[in-house]
Each structure stands twice: as structure tokens, then as C-alpha cells.
Coordinates of C-alpha atoms and ligand atoms in Angstrom, one line a residue:
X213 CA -46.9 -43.6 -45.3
X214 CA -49.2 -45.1 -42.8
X215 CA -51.1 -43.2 -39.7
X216 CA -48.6 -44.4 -37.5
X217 CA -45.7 -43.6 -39.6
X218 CA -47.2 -40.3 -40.0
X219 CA -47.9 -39.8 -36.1
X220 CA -44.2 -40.8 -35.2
X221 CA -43.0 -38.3 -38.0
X222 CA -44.7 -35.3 -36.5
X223 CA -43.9 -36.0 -33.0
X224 CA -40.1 -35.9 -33.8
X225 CA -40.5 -32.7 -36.2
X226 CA -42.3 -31.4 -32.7
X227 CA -39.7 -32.9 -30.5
X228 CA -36.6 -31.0 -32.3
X229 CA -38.7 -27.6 -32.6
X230 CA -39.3 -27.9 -29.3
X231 CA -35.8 -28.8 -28.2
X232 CA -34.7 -25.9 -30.8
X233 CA -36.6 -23.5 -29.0
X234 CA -35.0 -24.3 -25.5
X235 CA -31.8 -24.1 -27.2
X236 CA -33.0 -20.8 -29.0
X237 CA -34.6 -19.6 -25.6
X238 CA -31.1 -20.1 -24.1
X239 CA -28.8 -18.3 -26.2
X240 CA -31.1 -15.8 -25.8
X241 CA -30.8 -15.7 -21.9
X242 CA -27.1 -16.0 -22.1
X243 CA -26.6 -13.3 -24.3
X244 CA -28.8 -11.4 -22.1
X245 CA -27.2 -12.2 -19.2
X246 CA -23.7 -11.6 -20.9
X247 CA -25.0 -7.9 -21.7
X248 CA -25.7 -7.2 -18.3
X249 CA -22.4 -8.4 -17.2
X250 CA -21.1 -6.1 -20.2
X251 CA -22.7 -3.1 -18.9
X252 CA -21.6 -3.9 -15.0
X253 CA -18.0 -3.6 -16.2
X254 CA -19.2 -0.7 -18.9
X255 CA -20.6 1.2 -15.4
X256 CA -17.5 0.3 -13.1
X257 CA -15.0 1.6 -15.9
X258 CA -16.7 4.8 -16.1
X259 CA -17.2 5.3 -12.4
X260 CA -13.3 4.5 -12.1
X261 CA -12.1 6.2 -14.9
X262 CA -9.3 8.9 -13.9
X263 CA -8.0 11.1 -16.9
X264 CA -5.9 13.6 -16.6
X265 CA -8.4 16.5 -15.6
X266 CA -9.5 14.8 -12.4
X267 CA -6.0 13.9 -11.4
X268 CA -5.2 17.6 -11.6
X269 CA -7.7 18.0 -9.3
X270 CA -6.9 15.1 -7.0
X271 CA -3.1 16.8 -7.3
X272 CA -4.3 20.4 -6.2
X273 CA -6.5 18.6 -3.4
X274 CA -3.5 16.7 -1.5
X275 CA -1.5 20.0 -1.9
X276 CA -4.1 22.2 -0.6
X277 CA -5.1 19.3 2.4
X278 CA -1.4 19.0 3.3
X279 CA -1.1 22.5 3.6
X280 CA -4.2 22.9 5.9
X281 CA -2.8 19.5 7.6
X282 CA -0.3 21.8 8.4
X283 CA -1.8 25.0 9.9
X284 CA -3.7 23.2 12.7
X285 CA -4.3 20.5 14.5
X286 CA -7.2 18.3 13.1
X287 CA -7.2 21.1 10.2
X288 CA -7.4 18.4 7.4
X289 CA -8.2 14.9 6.6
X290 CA -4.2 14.6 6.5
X291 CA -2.6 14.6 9.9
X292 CA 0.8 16.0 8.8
X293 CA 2.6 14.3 12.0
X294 CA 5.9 15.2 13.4
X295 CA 8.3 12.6 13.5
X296 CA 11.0 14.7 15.2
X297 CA 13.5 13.5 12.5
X298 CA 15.5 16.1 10.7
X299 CA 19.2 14.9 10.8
X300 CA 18.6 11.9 8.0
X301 CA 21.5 9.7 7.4
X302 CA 24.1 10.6 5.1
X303 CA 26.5 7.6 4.6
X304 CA 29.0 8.5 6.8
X305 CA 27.4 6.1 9.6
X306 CA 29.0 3.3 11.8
X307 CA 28.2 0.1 13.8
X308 CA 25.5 -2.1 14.1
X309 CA 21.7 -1.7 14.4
X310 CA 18.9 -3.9 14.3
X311 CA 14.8 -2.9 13.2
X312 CA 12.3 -4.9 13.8
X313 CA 9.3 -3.8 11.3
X314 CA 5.6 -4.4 12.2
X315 CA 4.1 -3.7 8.6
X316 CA 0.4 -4.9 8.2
X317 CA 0.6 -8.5 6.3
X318 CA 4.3 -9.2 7.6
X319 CA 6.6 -8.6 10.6
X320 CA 10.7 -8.4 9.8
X321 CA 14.2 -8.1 11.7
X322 CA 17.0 -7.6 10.7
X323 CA 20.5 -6.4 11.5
X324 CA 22.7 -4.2 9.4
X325 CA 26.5 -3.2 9.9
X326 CA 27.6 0.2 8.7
X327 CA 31.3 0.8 7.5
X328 CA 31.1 4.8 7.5
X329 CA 31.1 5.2 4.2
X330 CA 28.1 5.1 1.9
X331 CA 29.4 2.1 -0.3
X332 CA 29.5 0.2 3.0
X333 CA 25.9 -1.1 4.4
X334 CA 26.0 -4.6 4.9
X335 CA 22.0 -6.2 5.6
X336 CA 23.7 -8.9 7.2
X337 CA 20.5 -11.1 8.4
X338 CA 17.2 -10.9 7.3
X339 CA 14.1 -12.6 8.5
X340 CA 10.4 -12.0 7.1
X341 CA 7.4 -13.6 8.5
X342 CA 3.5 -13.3 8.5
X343 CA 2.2 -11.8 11.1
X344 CA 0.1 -14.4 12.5
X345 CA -3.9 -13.3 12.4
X346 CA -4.7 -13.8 15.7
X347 CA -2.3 -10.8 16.9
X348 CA -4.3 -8.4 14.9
X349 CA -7.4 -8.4 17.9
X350 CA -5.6 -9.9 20.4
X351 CA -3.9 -7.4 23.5
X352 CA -1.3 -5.5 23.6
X353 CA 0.5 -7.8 26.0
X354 CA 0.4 -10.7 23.3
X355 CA 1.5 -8.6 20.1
X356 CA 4.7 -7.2 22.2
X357 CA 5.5 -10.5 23.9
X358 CA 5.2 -12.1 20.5
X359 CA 7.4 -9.9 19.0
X360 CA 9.8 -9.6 21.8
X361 CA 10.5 -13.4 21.6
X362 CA 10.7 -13.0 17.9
X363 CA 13.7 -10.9 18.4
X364 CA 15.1 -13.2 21.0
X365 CA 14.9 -15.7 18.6
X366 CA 16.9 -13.9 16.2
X367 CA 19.3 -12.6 18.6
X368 CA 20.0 -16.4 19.9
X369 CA 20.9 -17.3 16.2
X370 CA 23.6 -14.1 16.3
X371 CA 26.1 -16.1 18.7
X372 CA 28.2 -13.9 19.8
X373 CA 30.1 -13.1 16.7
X374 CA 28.1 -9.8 16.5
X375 CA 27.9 -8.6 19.6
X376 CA 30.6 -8.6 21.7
X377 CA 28.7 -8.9 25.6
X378 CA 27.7 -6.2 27.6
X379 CA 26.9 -4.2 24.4
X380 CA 23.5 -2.8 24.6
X381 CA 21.7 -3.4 20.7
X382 CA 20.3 -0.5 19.3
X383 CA 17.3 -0.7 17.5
X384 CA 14.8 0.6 15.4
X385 CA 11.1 -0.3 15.8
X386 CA 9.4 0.9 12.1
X387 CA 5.9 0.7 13.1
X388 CA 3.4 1.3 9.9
X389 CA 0.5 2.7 11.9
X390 CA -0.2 6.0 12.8
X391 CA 1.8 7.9 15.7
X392 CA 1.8 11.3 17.6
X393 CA 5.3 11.8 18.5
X394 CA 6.8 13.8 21.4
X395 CA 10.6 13.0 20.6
X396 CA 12.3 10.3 17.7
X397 CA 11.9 7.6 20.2
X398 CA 8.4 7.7 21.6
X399 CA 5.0 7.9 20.7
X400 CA 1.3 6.7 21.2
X401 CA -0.9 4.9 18.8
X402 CA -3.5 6.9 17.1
X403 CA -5.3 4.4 15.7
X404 CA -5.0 1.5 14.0
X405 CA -5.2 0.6 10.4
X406 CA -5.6 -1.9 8.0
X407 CA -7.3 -4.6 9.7
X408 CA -5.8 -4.6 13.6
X409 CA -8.1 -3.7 16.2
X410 CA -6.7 -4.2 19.7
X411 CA -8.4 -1.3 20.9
X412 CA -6.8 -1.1 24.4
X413 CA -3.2 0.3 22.7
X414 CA -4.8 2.9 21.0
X415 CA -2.7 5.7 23.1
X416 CA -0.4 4.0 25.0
X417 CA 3.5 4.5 24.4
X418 CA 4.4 1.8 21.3
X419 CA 8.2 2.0 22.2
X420 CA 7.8 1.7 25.7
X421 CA 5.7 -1.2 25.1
X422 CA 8.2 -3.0 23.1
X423 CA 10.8 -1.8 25.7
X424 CA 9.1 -3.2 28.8
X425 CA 8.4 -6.5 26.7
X426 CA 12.5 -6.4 26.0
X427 CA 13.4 -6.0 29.4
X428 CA 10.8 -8.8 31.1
X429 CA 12.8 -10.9 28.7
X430 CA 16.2 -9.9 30.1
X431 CA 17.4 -8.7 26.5
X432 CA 20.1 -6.1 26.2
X433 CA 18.3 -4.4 23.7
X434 CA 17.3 -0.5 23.9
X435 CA 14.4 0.6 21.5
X436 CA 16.2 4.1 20.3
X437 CA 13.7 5.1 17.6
X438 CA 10.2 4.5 16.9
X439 CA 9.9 4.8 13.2
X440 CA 7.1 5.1 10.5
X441 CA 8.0 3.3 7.8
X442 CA 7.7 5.6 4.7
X443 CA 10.3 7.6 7.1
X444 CA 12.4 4.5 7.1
X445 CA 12.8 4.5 3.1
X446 CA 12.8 8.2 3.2
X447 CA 16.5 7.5 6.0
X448 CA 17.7 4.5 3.1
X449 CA 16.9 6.7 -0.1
X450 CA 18.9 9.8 1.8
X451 CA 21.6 7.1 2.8
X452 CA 21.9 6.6 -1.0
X453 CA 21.4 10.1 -2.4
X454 CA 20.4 13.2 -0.6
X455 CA 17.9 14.8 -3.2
X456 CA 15.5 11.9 -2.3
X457 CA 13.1 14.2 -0.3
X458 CA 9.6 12.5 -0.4
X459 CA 9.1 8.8 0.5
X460 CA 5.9 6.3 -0.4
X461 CA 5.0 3.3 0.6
X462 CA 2.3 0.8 -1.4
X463 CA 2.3 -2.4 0.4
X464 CA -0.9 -3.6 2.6
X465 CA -1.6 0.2 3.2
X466 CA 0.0 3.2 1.8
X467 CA 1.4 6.4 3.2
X468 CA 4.0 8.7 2.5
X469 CA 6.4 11.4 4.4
X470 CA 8.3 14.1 2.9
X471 CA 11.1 16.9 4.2
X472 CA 9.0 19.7 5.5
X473 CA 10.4 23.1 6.4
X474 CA 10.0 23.8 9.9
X475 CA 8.2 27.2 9.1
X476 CA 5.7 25.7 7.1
X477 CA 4.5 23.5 10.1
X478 CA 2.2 26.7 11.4
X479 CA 0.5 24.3 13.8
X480 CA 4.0 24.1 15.5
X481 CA 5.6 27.4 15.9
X482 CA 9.3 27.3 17.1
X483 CA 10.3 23.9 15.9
X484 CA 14.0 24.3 16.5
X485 CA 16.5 21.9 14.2
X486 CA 19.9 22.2 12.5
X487 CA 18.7 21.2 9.2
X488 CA 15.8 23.8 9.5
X489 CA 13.5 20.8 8.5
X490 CA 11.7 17.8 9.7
X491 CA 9.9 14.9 8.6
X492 CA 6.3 14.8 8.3
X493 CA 4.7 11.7 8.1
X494 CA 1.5 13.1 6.3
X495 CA -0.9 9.5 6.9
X496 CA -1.8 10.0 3.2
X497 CA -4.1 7.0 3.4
X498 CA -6.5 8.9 4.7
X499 CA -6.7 11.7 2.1
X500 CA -10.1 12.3 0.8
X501 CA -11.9 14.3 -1.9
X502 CA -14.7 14.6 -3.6
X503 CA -12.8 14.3 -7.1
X504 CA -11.5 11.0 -6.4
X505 CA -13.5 8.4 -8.8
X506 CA -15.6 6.5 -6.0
X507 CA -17.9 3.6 -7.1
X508 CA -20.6 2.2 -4.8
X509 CA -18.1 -0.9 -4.7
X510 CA -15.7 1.5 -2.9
X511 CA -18.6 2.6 -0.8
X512 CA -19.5 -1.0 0.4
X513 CA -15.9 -2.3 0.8
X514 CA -15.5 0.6 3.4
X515 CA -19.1 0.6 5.2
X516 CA -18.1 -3.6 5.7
X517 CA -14.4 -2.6 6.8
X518 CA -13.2 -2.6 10.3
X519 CA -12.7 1.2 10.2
X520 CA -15.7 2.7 8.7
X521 CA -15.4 6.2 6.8
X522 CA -11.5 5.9 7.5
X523 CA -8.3 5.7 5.1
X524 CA -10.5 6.6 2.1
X525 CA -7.8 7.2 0.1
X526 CA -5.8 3.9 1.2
X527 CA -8.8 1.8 0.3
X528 CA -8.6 2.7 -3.5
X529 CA -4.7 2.5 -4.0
X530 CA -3.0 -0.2 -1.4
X531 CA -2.4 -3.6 -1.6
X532 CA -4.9 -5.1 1.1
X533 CA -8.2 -3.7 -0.8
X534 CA -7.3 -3.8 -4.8
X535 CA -8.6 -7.9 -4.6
X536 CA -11.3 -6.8 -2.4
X537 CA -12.9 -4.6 -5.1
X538 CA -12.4 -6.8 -8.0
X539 CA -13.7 -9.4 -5.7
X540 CA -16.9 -6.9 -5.2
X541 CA -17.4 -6.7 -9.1
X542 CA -17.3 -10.2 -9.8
X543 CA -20.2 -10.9 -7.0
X544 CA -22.5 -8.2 -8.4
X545 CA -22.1 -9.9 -11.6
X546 CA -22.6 -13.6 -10.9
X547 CA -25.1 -12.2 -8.8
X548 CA -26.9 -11.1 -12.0
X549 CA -25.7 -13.6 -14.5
X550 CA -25.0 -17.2 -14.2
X551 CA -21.0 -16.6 -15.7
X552 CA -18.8 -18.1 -13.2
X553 CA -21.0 -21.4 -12.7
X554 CA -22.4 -23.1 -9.4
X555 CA -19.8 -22.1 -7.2
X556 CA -19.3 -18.2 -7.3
X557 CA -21.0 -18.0 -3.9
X558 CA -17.1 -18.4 -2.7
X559 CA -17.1 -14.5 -4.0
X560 CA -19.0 -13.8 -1.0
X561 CA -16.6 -14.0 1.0
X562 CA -14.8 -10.9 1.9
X563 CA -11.1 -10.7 1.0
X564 CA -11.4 -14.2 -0.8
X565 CA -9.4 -12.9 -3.9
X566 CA -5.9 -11.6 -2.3
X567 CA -4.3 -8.8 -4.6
X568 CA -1.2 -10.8 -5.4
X569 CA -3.8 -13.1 -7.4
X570 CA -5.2 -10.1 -9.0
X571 CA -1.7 -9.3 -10.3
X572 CA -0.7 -12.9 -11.2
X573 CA -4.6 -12.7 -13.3
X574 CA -3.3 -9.8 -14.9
X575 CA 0.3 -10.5 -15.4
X576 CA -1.0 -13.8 -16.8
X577 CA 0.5 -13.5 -20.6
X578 CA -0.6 -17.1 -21.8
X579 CA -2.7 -17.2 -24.3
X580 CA -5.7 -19.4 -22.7
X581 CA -5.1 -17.4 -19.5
X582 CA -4.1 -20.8 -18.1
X583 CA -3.0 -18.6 -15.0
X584 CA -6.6 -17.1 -14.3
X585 CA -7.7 -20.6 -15.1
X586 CA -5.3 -22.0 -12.0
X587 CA -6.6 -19.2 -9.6
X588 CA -10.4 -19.7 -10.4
X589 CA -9.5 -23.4 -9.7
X590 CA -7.9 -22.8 -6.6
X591 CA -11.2 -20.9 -5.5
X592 CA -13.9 -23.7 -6.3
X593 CA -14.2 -22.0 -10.0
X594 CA -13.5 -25.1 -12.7
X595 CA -14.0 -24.6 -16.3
X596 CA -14.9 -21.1 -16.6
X597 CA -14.8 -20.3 -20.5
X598 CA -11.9 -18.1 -21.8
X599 CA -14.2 -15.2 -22.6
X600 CA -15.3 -15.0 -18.7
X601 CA -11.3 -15.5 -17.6
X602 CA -11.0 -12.1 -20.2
X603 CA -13.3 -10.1 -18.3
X604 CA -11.7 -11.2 -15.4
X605 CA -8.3 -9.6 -16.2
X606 CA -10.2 -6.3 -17.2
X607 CA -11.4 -6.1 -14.1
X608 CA -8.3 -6.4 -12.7
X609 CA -7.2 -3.4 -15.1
X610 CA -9.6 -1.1 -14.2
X611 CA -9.1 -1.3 -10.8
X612 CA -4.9 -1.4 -10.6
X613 CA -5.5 1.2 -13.5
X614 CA -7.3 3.8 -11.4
X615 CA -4.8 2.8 -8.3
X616 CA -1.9 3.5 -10.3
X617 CA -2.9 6.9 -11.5
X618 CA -4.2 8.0 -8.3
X619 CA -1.4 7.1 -6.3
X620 CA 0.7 9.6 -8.9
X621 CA -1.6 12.4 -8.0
X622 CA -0.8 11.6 -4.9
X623 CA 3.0 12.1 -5.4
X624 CA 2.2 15.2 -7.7
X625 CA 0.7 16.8 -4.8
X626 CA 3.7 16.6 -2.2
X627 CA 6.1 17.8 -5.2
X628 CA 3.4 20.7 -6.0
X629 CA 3.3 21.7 -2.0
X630 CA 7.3 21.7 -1.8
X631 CA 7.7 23.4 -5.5
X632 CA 9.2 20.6 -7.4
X633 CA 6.1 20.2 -9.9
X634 CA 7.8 23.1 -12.3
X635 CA 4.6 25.0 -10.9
X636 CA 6.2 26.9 -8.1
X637 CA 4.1 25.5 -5.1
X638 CA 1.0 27.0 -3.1
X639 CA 2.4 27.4 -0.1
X640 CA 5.8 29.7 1.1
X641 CA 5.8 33.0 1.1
X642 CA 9.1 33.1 -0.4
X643 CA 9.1 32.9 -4.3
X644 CA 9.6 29.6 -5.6
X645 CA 11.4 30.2 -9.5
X646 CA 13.4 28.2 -11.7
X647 CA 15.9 27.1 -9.0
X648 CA 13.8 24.9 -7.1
X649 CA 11.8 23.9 -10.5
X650 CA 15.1 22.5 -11.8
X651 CA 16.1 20.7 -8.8
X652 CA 16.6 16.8 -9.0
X653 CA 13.8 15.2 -6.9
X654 CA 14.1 11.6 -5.7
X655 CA 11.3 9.7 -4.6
X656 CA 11.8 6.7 -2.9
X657 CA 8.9 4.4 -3.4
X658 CA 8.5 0.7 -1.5
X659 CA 6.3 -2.0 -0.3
X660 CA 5.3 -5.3 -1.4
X661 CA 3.0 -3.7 -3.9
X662 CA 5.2 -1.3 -5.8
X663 CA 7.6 -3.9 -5.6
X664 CA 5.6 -7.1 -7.1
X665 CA 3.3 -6.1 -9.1
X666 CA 4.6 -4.6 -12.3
X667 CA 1.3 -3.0 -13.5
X668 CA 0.6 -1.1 -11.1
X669 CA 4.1 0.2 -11.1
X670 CA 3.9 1.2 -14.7
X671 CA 0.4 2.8 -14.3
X672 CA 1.6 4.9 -11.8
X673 CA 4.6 6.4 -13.5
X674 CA 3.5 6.6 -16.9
X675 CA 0.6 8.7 -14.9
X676 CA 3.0 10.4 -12.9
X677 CA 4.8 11.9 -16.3
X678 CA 1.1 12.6 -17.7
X679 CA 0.6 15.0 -14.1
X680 CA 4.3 16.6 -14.4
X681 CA 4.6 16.7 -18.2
X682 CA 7.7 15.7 -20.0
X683 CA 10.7 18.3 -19.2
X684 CA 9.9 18.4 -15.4
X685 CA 9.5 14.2 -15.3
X686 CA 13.3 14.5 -16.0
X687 CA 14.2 16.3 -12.8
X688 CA 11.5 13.8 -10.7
X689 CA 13.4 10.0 -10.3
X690 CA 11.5 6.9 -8.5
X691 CA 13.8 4.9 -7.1
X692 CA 12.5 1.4 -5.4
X693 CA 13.5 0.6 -2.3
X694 CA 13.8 -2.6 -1.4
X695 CA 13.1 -3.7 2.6
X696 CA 13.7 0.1 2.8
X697 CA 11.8 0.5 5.5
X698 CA 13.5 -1.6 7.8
X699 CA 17.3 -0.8 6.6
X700 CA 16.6 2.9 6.5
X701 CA 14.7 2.9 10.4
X702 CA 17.8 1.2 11.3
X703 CA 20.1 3.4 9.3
X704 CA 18.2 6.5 11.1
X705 CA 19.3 5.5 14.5
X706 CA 22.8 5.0 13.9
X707 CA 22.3 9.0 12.3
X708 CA 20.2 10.0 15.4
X709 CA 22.7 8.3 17.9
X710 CA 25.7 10.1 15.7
X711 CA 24.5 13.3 15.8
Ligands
ADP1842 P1 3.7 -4.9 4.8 O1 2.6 -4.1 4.3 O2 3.3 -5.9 5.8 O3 4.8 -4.0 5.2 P2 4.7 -5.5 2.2 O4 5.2 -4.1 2.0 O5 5.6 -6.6 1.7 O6 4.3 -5.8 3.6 O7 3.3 -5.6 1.4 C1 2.6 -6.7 1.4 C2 1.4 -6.5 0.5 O8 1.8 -6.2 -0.8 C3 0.5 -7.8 0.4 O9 -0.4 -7.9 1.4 C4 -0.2 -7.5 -1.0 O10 -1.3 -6.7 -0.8 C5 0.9 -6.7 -1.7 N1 1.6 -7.6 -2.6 C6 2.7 -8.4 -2.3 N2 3.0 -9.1 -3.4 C7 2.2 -8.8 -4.4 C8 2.1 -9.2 -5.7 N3 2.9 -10.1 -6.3 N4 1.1 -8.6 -6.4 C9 0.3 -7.7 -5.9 N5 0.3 -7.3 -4.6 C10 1.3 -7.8 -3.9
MG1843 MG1 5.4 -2.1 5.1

């Protein structure tokens, strides 16, 4: 071989080492970089993880907090409202009612006729909208106008087949925000939740503002209850069967109500009611305790929220903040690896990843995760390997996983402050035995959440049987509850006009 042969010979031999190397020097980085994103998930797993020890503890906390909710005023994290309902319905209503249901993603109306017997309750007309963003920090004047002409709308498309003129509609306004009551049919605004933040409402009179926005309008309508709406699917569950006692509602936010003996509200001596108990809408999204799993991503979402150190409780279980945290995740880790490509900046952008994405990722049953691969698309994301759209769906598990239980401890705790956990309660005086532990206990459980996302659903009551055990899970049904807020508000003022 000559020189030059020989020179061209060792320049390739040094060309491919060299190009090995790079190639060398990068699987290297990537499976460097791919162990750091390991141990990010490894971390978040652990910082989530809720076995059956802590939700003991979570259970005794709500019990304990609700029972302190109820001594006094401001006594807990819980507020244990009033509601001032205690006659639920019972089937044997009649007429027709209309609710219009202000919910945090989606305003609905509808109407319902009631024969007077239980078999009877025809939802005649439904209608479900967005609510459109711009309410959410506009006034008070806007969000009632808007929704007063949304009735009007609604009642325009009635004719007169319904409503023979000169008949006053009575309806229900299921309002998902919290509410200090003085009667079934008024109250003032507390605060808000969930993203709204039209400040000047916060203690004005909610029915009275839809009412004066329903008579500018000339509309024979007459707002005759102002209803949460866990109390709304606690009215439809009764409707259906009178052992439901406790209500819950996962759908942008979460909250739940439950039939409270009037004795045990200490912070309101002398409650006077037939039944000899009332409603308490407990505002359960803000629960707090220390043994709740909390990861710094938890601590972030709610430092950046619009209601700081608020609805701690909420922010791990309901629908508007599960996306958010697996949102968080993946940003820490294409922060720290190069996984998801060029475009993962589009992670930083809060509430990016909605949660009914989260549950289609996880849901997602094909086996290329063509689904995850469709939704990473949608955000800017293209060919992001299989084993990154994996880890994506784990994330999504850890976080509905850890929702799902929680939210059971959660439900455990109002059956172990009323006695129906087999324990025997913490809080009466009067001896709790075997009777009340063998009672049937229905809870009625609804919002778009529950409803939609079957994982979360099935986390929650396999965790739920876990808390109560086997022979006491038989006693304890969860029945879904479709629209139940809105059919049971308007199902509560027929009973409240009844009675
Ligand atoms: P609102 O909270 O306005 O009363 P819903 O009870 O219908 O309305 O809940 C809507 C919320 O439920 C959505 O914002 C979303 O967080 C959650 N949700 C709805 N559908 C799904 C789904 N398929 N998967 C996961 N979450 C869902
Ligand atoms: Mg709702």
C-alpha cells in the first residue's frame, strides 16, 4: 500500500472511532438523562404514595375536623355549613320545577315534571353549556345577566305547552361555591373557588342577585332555593332511596354534604326541624392535614393558583387540578432531560394538559398508545417514542391513583363521624352499636369526574372497601348520579314548597 493509501486508511479508521465515540458519548447522555427522569417519577411515586396506614389517618382526620367544624364557628379547616334543608324529597312530589346549575367548567338548566310518585320524574329538557371564561373575573352584574338571559332563552323555547300563563316557575339555583345560609332560599358568597374571582360578590345575596336579574328581565320566575350542589344529589339520591345519607361531588372541584343531627351542630344550639336533622354542606375541598401525601408539585400548583393556601384538599382529588400536576411532572422532567423533544416548552403553560386528556392517556388501551400519541400531537409533541408515551400514562396513574384513594378516606370519614364505618363513630354521646353498624348507607356520588373517568372511579372504591373492610363495604353502596345536582336542587324545591 502506498503513503497515500495508507494516510486515507487511517483517517477513516479515525473518522468512524471518532463518529463511534459521539455515538457512544450519546447513549451515554441518554441513558443518563433517562435515569433522571426514572428517579423524578421514582420520587413523585413515593411522595404520592397512599397505603392503607395513612388513609386511616386521613379517615380519623376528616372525622375529627368535621366534628370541630361542628362545635364552632371557624373551629376547623371544614366549615360544616347549614343549608337549612332537612325535609329531603321523598317521591311523593308534584309539578314542575326548573334549576339552573352554575358548576365551575359548565352552566345547565333544566326543567323536570314530577308525577307524585317516585317512578314518575320526567327531566323533560336539558341544556349544558360552558361557562364562557370571561364570566369567571368579570362582575357580578355580567355573570347574573348572562345567566338570566340564558334562562330566557330556554324558557322562550318552552312555548306555552309547559306553562300555562300567569304561573310563576319555581326554581332552583344549585350554586357549587361556598354559601352561609340564613334560610333554604338565601345566602351570601363566601368565597369563591376553582378559578372565579369577581371579588365584588363575595358577600352579597346569590339568590337575590339572580332574582333582581330575573325580574329586570320581566320573567315570571321566582328563585325558591339556593342550593349547593352535593345537596342537590344528596335531594335526587333520597328521591330514589332514603338510606342515601352522604352526598359527593368530583367534577371541577369536589365537596360533599351529609344528614347531620341537629344536636351534633354545637355551634348552633336550638336548630329546630321535624326530621330532627339538617344538611351540612361540609366544603370538604378545603380539608387539610398533615397526613395527606403532598409533593412539592402540589405545593407549586397551589402557591401559582388563584386562591393561595386554599382548597388543599380539592387540589389533590378534583377534576380541574389532576392535568395540572401531571402537567407539573412532565415539565420538571423535560426540564432535566431532553425526552419530549424541541417543543415541551408548551408544558409551561399552566393548565395546558386538561384532565379529560389525562384520562383518555390513561384509558388509552392500544397497544402503541396511539391515543397518548394523538394528544402529544395535539400539543406540539410529534413523535415522542413509545417508551416516553409509557411514562406518560404512569404519571397519569400515580396521580388519579393517590386522588382516588384519598377521596375514599374522604367518604370513610363522614361514615366514621355518623357511625356507619362498623366503628361506632367519635362523636354522640349516645352509644352507637350494632344497629347503626348494620344499617344500609347510600352514597350518592356525581360530577363529570366520577362520572367519565373510569379509573379514578375504580381507585376510589376498591380503596373505599380497603378503609371499611369487607363485611361493612356490604352495608356502604355508591350510587352515581347522573346531572344529580341539578334534578335533585329542583326536586328539593318541589319538597320544600310541599312541606
Ligand atoms: P361542573 O364542575 O361544572 O359542575 P362537571 O361535574 O361535569 O361540571 O365536571 C366537569 C369536570 O370533570 C371537567 O372540568 C373535568 O375536570 C372533569 N371531567 C369531565 N370529563 C372527564 C373525563 N372524560 N375524564 C376526566 N375528567 C373529566
Ligand atoms: Mg358540578
Amino acid at each position: 500500500m502506498g503513503k497515500v493509501a495508507v494516510a486515507f486508511a487511517s483517517a477513516a479508521v479515525v473518522a468512524a472511532c471518532s463518529v463511534a465515540a459521539v455515538m457512544v458519548r450519546r447513549r451515554v447522555k441518554s441513558r443518563r438523562k433517562w435515569r433522571t427522569v426514572v428517579e423524578i417519577l421514582k420520587e413523585f411515586e413515593e411522595g404520592c404514595d397512599a397505603p392503607l396506614g395513612r388513609l386511616r389517618q386521613v379517615v380519623d382526620a376528616m372525622a375529627v375536623e368535621m366534628h370541630a367544624g361542628l362545635a364552632s364557628e371557624g373551629g376547623s379547616k371544614l366549615k360544616m355549613l347549614l343549608t337549612y334543608v332537612h325535609d329531603l324529597p321523598n317521591g311523593t312530589e308534584k309539578g314542575t320545577y326548573y334549576a339552573l346549575h352554575l358548576g365551575g367548567t359548565y352552566f345547565r338548566i333544566l326543567r323536570v315534571h314530577l308525577g307524585g310518585e317516585r317512578s314518575y320524574l320526567d327531566v323533560q329538557d336539558v341544556e349544558r353549556h360552558p361557562i364562557p371564561s370571561h364570566l369567571m373575573n368579570s362582575t357580578s352584574e355580567v355573570l347574573f345577566n348572562f345567566l338570566a338571559s340564558s334562562l330566557e332563552r330556554f324558557i322562550q323555547k318552552e312555548g306555552n305547552e309547559s306553562n300555562s300563563q300567569g304561573v310563576i316557575r319555581e326554581l332552583a339555583f344549585t350554586f357549587s361555591f361556598p354559601v352561609k345560609h340564613t334560610c333554604i332560599s338565601s345566602g351570601v358568597l363566601i368565597k369563591w373557588t376553582k378559578g372565579f374571582e369577581i371579588s365584588e360578590m363575595v358577600g352579597k345575596d346569590i339568590a337575590e342577585c339572580l332574582q333582581g336579574a330575573l325580574n329586570r328581565r320581566g320573567l315570571d320566575i321566582h328563585v325558591a332555593a339556593l342550593v349547593n350542589d352535593t345537596v342537590g344529589a344528596l335531594s335526587l339520591g333520597c328521591y330514589h332511596d332514603p338510606d342515601t345519607v352522604v352526598a359527593v361531588v368530583f367534577g371541577t372541584g369536589s365537596n360533599a354534604c351529609y344528614l347531620e343531627r341537629t344536636d351534633a351542630i354545637i355551634k348552633c344550639q336550638g336548630l329546630l326541624t321535624t326530621s330532627g336533622s339538617m344538611v351540612v354542606n361540609m366544603e370538604w375541598g378545603n380539608f387539610w392535614s398533615s397526613h395527606l401525601p403532598r409533593t412539592a408539585y402540589d405545593i407549586d400548583l397551589d402557591a401559582e393558583s388563584s386562591n393561595p393556601n386554599d382548597m388543599g384538599f380539592e387540589k389533590m382529588i378534583a377534576g380541574l387540578y389532576l392535568g395540572d400536576i401531571v402537567r407539573r411532572v412532565i415539565l420538571r422532567m423535560s426540564q432535566e432531560s431532553d425526552i419530549f423533544g424541541p417543543s415541551s416548552s408548551v408544558f409551561s403553560q399552566p393548565y395546558v394538559l386538561r384532565t379529560n386528556s389525562v384520562s383518555a392517556m390513561h384509558e388509552d388501551d392500544t397497544p402503541e398508545l396511539q391515543e397518548v400519541a394523538r394528544i402529544l400531537r395535539d400539543l406540539g409533541l410529534s413523535d415522542v417514542p413509545l417508551k416516553v408515551r409509557k411514562l406518560m400514562v404512569k404519571i397519569c396513574d400515580v396521580v388519579t391513583r393517590r386522588a382516588g384513594r384519598l377521596a375514599a378516606a374522604g367518604i370513610a370519614g363522614i361514615l366514621k363521624k355518623i357511625g356507619r364505618d362498623g366503628g361506632g363513630g367519635i362523636t354522640s354521646g349516645r352509644s352507637r352499636g350494632e344497629m347503626q353498624m348494620q344499617r344500609r348507607t347510600v352514597v350518592g356520588v356525581e360530577g363529570g369526574l366520577y362520572m367519565n373517568y373510569t379509573m379514578f372511579r375504580e381507585y376510589m372504591e376498591e380503596a373505599l372497601v380497603e378503609i371499611l373492610g369487607e363485611e361493612v363495604s356490604q352495608y356502604v353502596v355508591v350510587k352515581a348520579m347522573e346531572d344529580g345536582s341539578s334534578i335533585g336542587s329542583a326536586l328539593l324545591v318541589a319538597s320544600s314548597l310541599q312541606s
